[in-house]
């Protein structure tokens, strides 16, 4: 990419104010394959100034024209779809098949959903003699993670632009190439200058500056709960709106009437997908106490079907973790699980056989896990499943809710009505019953320390709009 060492500001590719480079590491080889520039306060100031100057014109642009621009972006995205899949596969080690079918798809899928939502959104509506208007929040700072790069970029950028906001995007510096490519798509789609801006950099040097910037009206952040707290604290100084999608430790309750073989197999493979690097992964599997041994055997068999290997090989189903830091964290938590007395069903410490180079880990399953154990409480962000037991439904629900997080939860049952009843008692922003298809129009976001606000389709549009009541309109 010729633009990797530049930033996209005010409709043009520009160098950083002060040169500072960072090598981008291929996690499958542990070798650098590209360089990006790291921004600083001066770069943020320039991008924010461009977004602020563009705001009034873009906010006044008719919704139909903003939708037309988004449709042009979708056309560009689809025309260069394979480039996006390859970029994501390279930067985060995603198997190429997964990168195409899930990672790159998330970008086009969420853009389509946002467009459809904008076409039917209630931008204004009467209530008695008052007219309720939905207007853009303003200049938005968007800070996105490395684990689902296009999913999170599009979940923020698409609704923000459709709502009439202007944006400054900071992708993760760990997996930045998809963000640079996306900025090229924006440029090709012909958005007015200053409407979209991109500055690469670290959370400290760029993200925190954005969070506290007086000319940014809203920050939307996806990442760890620790970093989210820091963003919110900094943003509070200027009383800006903050939307956060943070950590998770999602329970997967398998009820006694569920098909145990199917539920455990699917639940195990869901944890292993994306190398376990999904905030809503069902990492705590709850099974009836009498089924623990059987569930461990099924989970072990499922985990051992995972094909760990070269991300460029279409037969690979699990690539490496994204970085050395992530590898060390996952190894530490696997070691903690062993030392605290959980039963290791498969996997464990070290790299899989034949994978000495790259941040590869073994698909790992622990059984006989209790709620007090570290691996049941801390977000591991790797392919590690913990199986816990319960004796009755009330206990299962109590264990499921016994977490500081509340992003997602999963219920498996042969009785849909029973599953619905359990879903009502779970403290989570999303509950998935019996392995449903991905719904791009469902709200996504968390309870408790998993954040606030909601993303996807019209839910994202709501987050990026202010509500104005014009009293005496009629």
PDB file of N, CA and C in Angstrom, residues 24-98:
ATOM      1  N   UNK A  24       4.842  -3.170  11.029  1.00  0.00           N
ATOM      2  CA  UNK A  24       3.656  -4.004  11.184  1.00  0.00           C
ATOM      3  C   UNK A  24       4.107  -5.458  11.059  1.00  0.00           C
ATOM      4  N   UNK A  25       3.792  -6.259  12.076  1.00  0.00           N
ATOM      5  CA  UNK A  25       4.285  -7.631  12.157  1.00  0.00           C
ATOM      6  C   UNK A  25       3.252  -8.610  11.609  1.00  0.00           C
ATOM      7  N   UNK A  26       3.712  -9.539  10.785  1.00  0.00           N
ATOM      8  CA  UNK A  26       2.879 -10.656  10.342  1.00  0.00           C
ATOM      9  C   UNK A  26       2.898 -11.696  11.462  1.00  0.00           C
ATOM     10  N   UNK A  27       1.792 -11.944  12.141  1.00  0.00           N
ATOM     11  CA  UNK A  27       1.822 -12.846  13.298  1.00  0.00           C
ATOM     12  C   UNK A  27       2.103 -14.305  12.942  1.00  0.00           C
ATOM     13  N   UNK A  28       1.971 -14.662  11.673  1.00  0.00           N
ATOM     14  CA  UNK A  28       2.265 -16.036  11.266  1.00  0.00           C
ATOM     15  C   UNK A  28       3.754 -16.274  11.072  1.00  0.00           C
ATOM     16  N   UNK A  29       4.503 -15.189  10.839  1.00  0.00           N
ATOM     17  CA  UNK A  29       5.951 -15.321  10.608  1.00  0.00           C
ATOM     18  C   UNK A  29       6.786 -14.609  11.656  1.00  0.00           C
ATOM     19  N   UNK A  30       6.148 -13.746  12.452  1.00  0.00           N
ATOM     20  CA  UNK A  30       6.818 -12.908  13.451  1.00  0.00           C
ATOM     21  C   UNK A  30       7.774 -11.905  12.806  1.00  0.00           C
ATOM     22  N   UNK A  31       7.581 -11.637  11.522  1.00  0.00           N
ATOM     23  CA  UNK A  31       8.442 -10.726  10.799  1.00  0.00           C
ATOM     24  C   UNK A  31       7.666  -9.497  10.322  1.00  0.00           C
ATOM     25  N   UNK A  32       8.317  -8.330  10.267  1.00  0.00           N
ATOM     26  CA  UNK A  32       7.636  -7.142   9.739  1.00  0.00           C
ATOM     27  C   UNK A  32       7.411  -7.262   8.241  1.00  0.00           C
ATOM     28  N   UNK A  33       6.280  -6.777   7.771  1.00  0.00           N
ATOM     29  CA  UNK A  33       6.002  -6.810   6.345  1.00  0.00           C
ATOM     30  C   UNK A  33       5.596  -5.436   5.807  1.00  0.00           C
ATOM     31  N   UNK A  34       5.439  -4.464   6.704  1.00  0.00           N
ATOM     32  CA  UNK A  34       5.076  -3.114   6.282  1.00  0.00           C
ATOM     33  C   UNK A  34       5.445  -2.143   7.395  1.00  0.00           C
ATOM     34  N   UNK A  35       5.392  -0.858   7.072  1.00  0.00           N
ATOM     35  CA  UNK A  35       5.587   0.190   8.061  1.00  0.00           C
ATOM     36  C   UNK A  35       4.445   1.189   7.960  1.00  0.00           C
ATOM     37  N   UNK A  36       4.026   1.681   9.116  1.00  0.00           N
ATOM     38  CA  UNK A  36       3.064   2.774   9.145  1.00  0.00           C
ATOM     39  C   UNK A  36       3.688   3.943   9.898  1.00  0.00           C
ATOM     40  N   UNK A  37       3.078   5.088   9.777  1.00  0.00           N
ATOM     41  CA  UNK A  37       3.475   6.242  10.576  1.00  0.00           C
ATOM     42  C   UNK A  37       2.599   6.326  11.811  1.00  0.00           C
ATOM     43  N   UNK A  38       3.186   6.780  12.888  1.00  0.00           N
ATOM     44  CA  UNK A  38       2.452   6.995  14.136  1.00  0.00           C
ATOM     45  C   UNK A  38       2.186   8.482  14.315  1.00  0.00           C
ATOM     46  N   UNK A  39       0.937   8.808  14.582  1.00  0.00           N
ATOM     47  CA  UNK A  39       0.549  10.189  14.732  1.00  0.00           C
ATOM     48  C   UNK A  39       0.774  10.712  16.135  1.00  0.00           C
ATOM     49  N   UNK A  40       0.566  11.997  16.285  1.00  0.00           N
ATOM     50  CA  UNK A  40       0.701  12.671  17.576  1.00  0.00           C
ATOM     51  C   UNK A  40      -0.348  13.780  17.645  1.00  0.00           C
ATOM     52  N   UNK A  41      -0.274  14.602  18.662  1.00  0.00           N
ATOM     53  CA  UNK A  41      -1.297  15.614  18.894  1.00  0.00           C
ATOM     54  C   UNK A  41      -1.478  16.544  17.701  1.00  0.00           C
ATOM     55  N   UNK A  42      -0.402  16.926  17.049  1.00  0.00           N
ATOM     56  CA  UNK A  42      -0.511  17.835  15.905  1.00  0.00           C
ATOM     57  C   UNK A  42      -1.320  17.209  14.771  1.00  0.00           C
ATOM     58  N   UNK A  43      -1.158  15.913  14.568  1.00  0.00           N
ATOM     59  CA  UNK A  43      -1.917  15.229  13.510  1.00  0.00           C
ATOM     60  C   UNK A  43      -3.391  15.145  13.868  1.00  0.00           C
ATOM     61  N   UNK A  44      -3.682  14.864  15.137  1.00  0.00           N
ATOM     62  CA  UNK A  44      -5.070  14.829  15.593  1.00  0.00           C
ATOM     63  C   UNK A  44      -5.703  16.199  15.426  1.00  0.00           C
ATOM     64  N   UNK A  45      -4.988  17.235  15.817  1.00  0.00           N
ATOM     65  CA  UNK A  45      -5.527  18.594  15.697  1.00  0.00           C
ATOM     66  C   UNK A  45      -5.874  18.928  14.248  1.00  0.00           C
ATOM     67  N   UNK A  46      -5.011  18.535  13.334  1.00  0.00           N
ATOM     68  CA  UNK A  46      -5.255  18.811  11.916  1.00  0.00           C
ATOM     69  C   UNK A  46      -6.482  18.053  11.419  1.00  0.00           C
ATOM     70  N   UNK A  47      -6.604  16.769  11.819  1.00  0.00           N
ATOM     71  CA  UNK A  47      -7.741  15.964  11.385  1.00  0.00           C
ATOM     72  C   UNK A  47      -9.052  16.482  11.974  1.00  0.00           C
ATOM     73  N   UNK A  48      -9.007  16.864  13.248  1.00  0.00           N
ATOM     74  CA  UNK A  48     -10.220  17.383  13.902  1.00  0.00           C
ATOM     75  C   UNK A  48     -10.642  18.706  13.270  1.00  0.00           C
ATOM     76  N   UNK A  49      -9.672  19.552  12.950  1.00  0.00           N
ATOM     77  CA  UNK A  49      -9.996  20.826  12.306  1.00  0.00           C
ATOM     78  C   UNK A  49     -10.669  20.603  10.957  1.00  0.00           C
ATOM     79  N   UNK A  50     -10.186  19.600  10.210  1.00  0.00           N
ATOM     80  CA  UNK A  50     -10.797  19.283   8.922  1.00  0.00           C
ATOM     81  C   UNK A  50     -12.216  18.777   9.109  1.00  0.00           C
ATOM     82  N   UNK A  51     -12.410  17.908  10.095  1.00  0.00           N
ATOM     83  CA  UNK A  51     -13.748  17.369  10.362  1.00  0.00           C
ATOM     84  C   UNK A  51     -14.701  18.459  10.828  1.00  0.00           C
ATOM     85  N   UNK A  52     -14.193  19.376  11.657  1.00  0.00           N
ATOM     86  CA  UNK A  52     -15.033  20.467  12.149  1.00  0.00           C
ATOM     87  C   UNK A  52     -15.443  21.394  11.010  1.00  0.00           C
ATOM     88  N   UNK A  53     -14.510  21.693  10.111  1.00  0.00           N
ATOM     89  CA  UNK A  53     -14.822  22.575   8.987  1.00  0.00           C
ATOM     90  C   UNK A  53     -15.832  21.944   8.040  1.00  0.00           C
ATOM     91  N   UNK A  54     -15.803  20.611   7.939  1.00  0.00           N
ATOM     92  CA  UNK A  54     -16.700  19.911   7.015  1.00  0.00           C
ATOM     93  C   UNK A  54     -18.070  19.628   7.618  1.00  0.00           C
ATOM     94  N   UNK A  55     -18.188  19.769   8.940  1.00  0.00           N
ATOM     95  CA  UNK A  55     -19.403  19.297   9.604  1.00  0.00           C
ATOM     96  C   UNK A  55     -20.672  20.002   9.138  1.00  0.00           C
ATOM     97  N   UNK A  56     -20.676  21.300   9.120  1.00  0.00           N
ATOM     98  CA  UNK A  56     -21.916  22.023   8.802  1.00  0.00           C
ATOM     99  C   UNK A  56     -22.438  21.641   7.420  1.00  0.00           C
ATOM    100  N   UNK A  57     -21.545  21.559   6.443  1.00  0.00           N
ATOM    101  CA  UNK A  57     -21.979  21.209   5.094  1.00  0.00           C
ATOM    102  C   UNK A  57     -22.490  19.788   4.994  1.00  0.00           C
ATOM    103  N   UNK A  58     -21.793  18.853   5.664  1.00  0.00           N
ATOM    104  CA  UNK A  58     -22.217  17.447   5.592  1.00  0.00           C
ATOM    105  C   UNK A  58     -23.514  17.231   6.356  1.00  0.00           C
ATOM    106  N   UNK A  59     -23.664  17.891   7.516  1.00  0.00           N
ATOM    107  CA  UNK A  59     -24.901  17.762   8.298  1.00  0.00           C
ATOM    108  C   UNK A  59     -26.100  18.295   7.526  1.00  0.00           C
ATOM    109  N   UNK A  60     -25.880  19.324   6.706  1.00  0.00           N
ATOM    110  CA  UNK A  60     -26.966  19.910   5.921  1.00  0.00           C
ATOM    111  C   UNK A  60     -27.238  19.159   4.629  1.00  0.00           C
ATOM    112  N   UNK A  61     -26.358  18.223   4.266  1.00  0.00           N
ATOM    113  CA  UNK A  61     -26.558  17.431   3.059  1.00  0.00           C
ATOM    114  C   UNK A  61     -27.784  16.534   3.228  1.00  0.00           C
ATOM    115  N   UNK A  62     -28.712  16.524   2.276  1.00  0.00           N
ATOM    116  CA  UNK A  62     -29.899  15.679   2.414  1.00  0.00           C
ATOM    117  C   UNK A  62     -29.531  14.216   2.671  1.00  0.00           C
ATOM    118  N   UNK A  63     -30.340  13.555   3.460  1.00  0.00           N
ATOM    119  CA  UNK A  63     -30.085  12.149   3.785  1.00  0.00           C
ATOM    120  C   UNK A  63     -29.960  11.312   2.516  1.00  0.00           C
ATOM    121  N   UNK A  64     -30.777  11.635   1.515  1.00  0.00           N
ATOM    122  CA  UNK A  64     -30.712  10.853   0.274  1.00  0.00           C
ATOM    123  C   UNK A  64     -29.331  10.939  -0.361  1.00  0.00           C
ATOM    124  N   UNK A  65     -28.672  12.083  -0.259  1.00  0.00           N
ATOM    125  CA  UNK A  65     -27.330  12.224  -0.830  1.00  0.00           C
ATOM    126  C   UNK A  65     -26.293  11.506   0.021  1.00  0.00           C
ATOM    127  N   UNK A  66     -26.484  11.515   1.327  1.00  0.00           N
ATOM    128  CA  UNK A  66     -25.558  10.773   2.189  1.00  0.00           C
ATOM    129  C   UNK A  66     -25.697   9.275   1.930  1.00  0.00           C
ATOM    130  N   UNK A  67     -26.917   8.816   1.714  1.00  0.00           N
ATOM    131  CA  UNK A  67     -27.141   7.409   1.382  1.00  0.00           C
ATOM    132  C   UNK A  67     -26.501   7.075   0.033  1.00  0.00           C
ATOM    133  N   UNK A  68     -26.604   7.972  -0.930  1.00  0.00           N
ATOM    134  CA  UNK A  68     -25.993   7.737  -2.248  1.00  0.00           C
ATOM    135  C   UNK A  68     -24.478   7.603  -2.117  1.00  0.00           C
ATOM    136  N   UNK A  69     -23.857   8.419  -1.253  1.00  0.00           N
ATOM    137  CA  UNK A  69     -22.413   8.317  -1.032  1.00  0.00           C
ATOM    138  C   UNK A  69     -22.056   6.976  -0.398  1.00  0.00           C
ATOM    139  N   UNK A  70     -22.888   6.532   0.550  1.00  0.00           N
ATOM    140  CA  UNK A  70     -22.650   5.234   1.184  1.00  0.00           C
ATOM    141  C   UNK A  70     -22.784   4.098   0.180  1.00  0.00           C
ATOM    142  N   UNK A  71     -23.701   4.224  -0.748  1.00  0.00           N
ATOM    143  CA  UNK A  71     -23.853   3.192  -1.776  1.00  0.00           C
ATOM    144  C   UNK A  71     -22.650   3.177  -2.724  1.00  0.00           C
ATOM    145  N   UNK A  72     -22.084   4.332  -2.995  1.00  0.00           N
ATOM    146  CA  UNK A  72     -20.849   4.365  -3.790  1.00  0.00           C
ATOM    147  C   UNK A  72     -19.717   3.666  -3.040  1.00  0.00           C
ATOM    148  N   UNK A  73     -19.659   3.903  -1.735  1.00  0.00           N
ATOM    149  CA  UNK A  73     -18.652   3.240  -0.912  1.00  0.00           C
ATOM    150  C   UNK A  73     -18.837   1.723  -0.951  1.00  0.00           C
ATOM    151  N   UNK A  74     -20.075   1.267  -0.876  1.00  0.00           N
ATOM    152  CA  UNK A  74     -20.355  -0.170  -0.939  1.00  0.00           C
ATOM    153  C   UNK A  74     -19.882  -0.760  -2.267  1.00  0.00           C
ATOM    154  N   UNK A  75     -20.099  -0.039  -3.351  1.00  0.00           N
ATOM    155  CA  UNK A  75     -19.668  -0.523  -4.657  1.00  0.00           C
ATOM    156  C   UNK A  75     -18.145  -0.647  -4.723  1.00  0.00           C
ATOM    157  N   UNK A  76     -17.447   0.346  -4.180  1.00  0.00           N
ATOM    158  CA  UNK A  76     -15.984   0.288  -4.147  1.00  0.00           C
ATOM    159  C   UNK A  76     -15.524  -0.882  -3.275  1.00  0.00           C
ATOM    160  N   UNK A  77     -16.151  -1.023  -2.116  1.00  0.00           N
ATOM    161  CA  UNK A  77     -15.793  -2.100  -1.197  1.00  0.00           C
ATOM    162  C   UNK A  77     -15.935  -3.456  -1.881  1.00  0.00           C
ATOM    163  N   UNK A  78     -17.055  -3.668  -2.535  1.00  0.00           N
ATOM    164  CA  UNK A  78     -17.284  -4.959  -3.183  1.00  0.00           C
ATOM    165  C   UNK A  78     -16.320  -5.201  -4.341  1.00  0.00           C
ATOM    166  N   UNK A  79     -15.950  -4.120  -5.052  1.00  0.00           N
ATOM    167  CA  UNK A  79     -15.020  -4.262  -6.171  1.00  0.00           C
ATOM    168  C   UNK A  79     -13.615  -4.626  -5.678  1.00  0.00           C
ATOM    169  N   UNK A  80     -13.281  -4.213  -4.469  1.00  0.00           N
ATOM    170  CA  UNK A  80     -11.941  -4.469  -3.923  1.00  0.00           C
ATOM    171  C   UNK A  80     -11.998  -5.403  -2.703  1.00  0.00           C
ATOM    172  N   UNK A  81     -13.019  -6.211  -2.685  1.00  0.00           N
ATOM    173  CA  UNK A  81     -13.294  -7.099  -1.552  1.00  0.00           C
ATOM    174  C   UNK A  81     -12.115  -8.025  -1.251  1.00  0.00           C
ATOM    175  N   UNK A  82     -11.547  -8.637  -2.274  1.00  0.00           N
ATOM    176  CA  UNK A  82     -10.458  -9.588  -2.065  1.00  0.00           C
ATOM    177  C   UNK A  82      -9.235  -8.895  -1.479  1.00  0.00           C
ATOM    178  N   UNK A  83      -8.973  -7.659  -1.877  1.00  0.00           N
ATOM    179  CA  UNK A  83      -7.871  -6.914  -1.277  1.00  0.00           C
ATOM    180  C   UNK A  83      -8.069  -6.759   0.227  1.00  0.00           C
ATOM    181  N   UNK A  84      -9.313  -6.480   0.616  1.00  0.00           N
ATOM    182  CA  UNK A  84      -9.595  -6.322   2.040  1.00  0.00           C
ATOM    183  C   UNK A  84      -9.389  -7.638   2.781  1.00  0.00           C
ATOM    184  N   UNK A  85      -9.870  -8.733   2.214  1.00  0.00           N
ATOM    185  CA  UNK A  85      -9.697 -10.035   2.864  1.00  0.00           C
ATOM    186  C   UNK A  85      -8.219 -10.371   3.018  1.00  0.00           C
ATOM    187  N   UNK A  86      -7.433 -10.107   1.997  1.00  0.00           N
ATOM    188  CA  UNK A  86      -6.004 -10.396   2.062  1.00  0.00           C
ATOM    189  C   UNK A  86      -5.314  -9.519   3.095  1.00  0.00           C
ATOM    190  N   UNK A  87      -5.693  -8.251   3.165  1.00  0.00           N
ATOM    191  CA  UNK A  87      -5.085  -7.341   4.134  1.00  0.00           C
ATOM    192  C   UNK A  87      -5.353  -7.794   5.562  1.00  0.00           C
ATOM    193  N   UNK A  88      -6.587  -8.203   5.844  1.00  0.00           N
ATOM    194  CA  UNK A  88      -6.938  -8.661   7.189  1.00  0.00           C
ATOM    195  C   UNK A  88      -6.229  -9.963   7.520  1.00  0.00           C
ATOM    196  N   UNK A  89      -6.156 -10.863   6.564  1.00  0.00           N
ATOM    197  CA  UNK A  89      -5.474 -12.136   6.785  1.00  0.00           C
ATOM    198  C   UNK A  89      -4.017 -11.907   7.140  1.00  0.00           C
ATOM    199  N   UNK A  90      -3.377 -10.975   6.453  1.00  0.00           N
ATOM    200  CA  UNK A  90      -1.963 -10.708   6.670  1.00  0.00           C
ATOM    201  C   UNK A  90      -1.710 -10.001   7.990  1.00  0.00           C
ATOM    202  N   UNK A  91      -2.540  -9.019   8.330  1.00  0.00           N
ATOM    203  CA  UNK A  91      -2.252  -8.191   9.504  1.00  0.00           C
ATOM    204  C   UNK A  91      -2.595  -8.870  10.825  1.00  0.00           C
ATOM    205  N   UNK A  92      -3.594  -9.739  10.841  1.00  0.00           N
ATOM    206  CA  UNK A  92      -3.955 -10.379  12.111  1.00  0.00           C
ATOM    207  C   UNK A  92      -3.879 -11.902  12.087  1.00  0.00           C
ATOM    208  N   UNK A  93      -3.404 -12.465  10.964  1.00  0.00           N
ATOM    209  CA  UNK A  93      -3.231 -13.905  10.911  1.00  0.00           C
ATOM    210  C   UNK A  93      -4.508 -14.686  10.722  1.00  0.00           C
ATOM    211  N   UNK A  94      -5.569 -14.038  10.273  1.00  0.00           N
ATOM    212  CA  UNK A  94      -6.839 -14.737  10.063  1.00  0.00           C
ATOM    213  C   UNK A  94      -6.722 -15.693   8.881  1.00  0.00           C
ATOM    214  N   UNK A  95      -7.175 -16.931   9.008  1.00  0.00           N
ATOM    215  CA  UNK A  95      -7.194 -17.830   7.854  1.00  0.00           C
ATOM    216  C   UNK A  95      -7.924 -17.167   6.700  1.00  0.00           C
ATOM    217  N   UNK A  96      -7.412 -17.303   5.492  1.00  0.00           N
ATOM    218  CA  UNK A  96      -7.947 -16.542   4.375  1.00  0.00           C
ATOM    219  C   UNK A  96      -9.419 -16.840   4.130  1.00  0.00           C
ATOM    220  N   UNK A  97      -9.827 -18.088   4.321  1.00  0.00           N
ATOM    221  CA  UNK A  97     -11.250 -18.405   4.136  1.00  0.00           C
ATOM    222  C   UNK A  97     -12.099 -17.650   5.152  1.00  0.00           C
ATOM    223  N   UNK A  98     -11.642 -17.615   6.386  1.00  0.00           N
ATOM    224  CA  UNK A  98     -12.347 -16.867   7.443  1.00  0.00           C
ATOM    225  C   UNK A  98     -12.315 -15.373   7.159  1.00  0.00           C
TER     226      UNK A  98
END
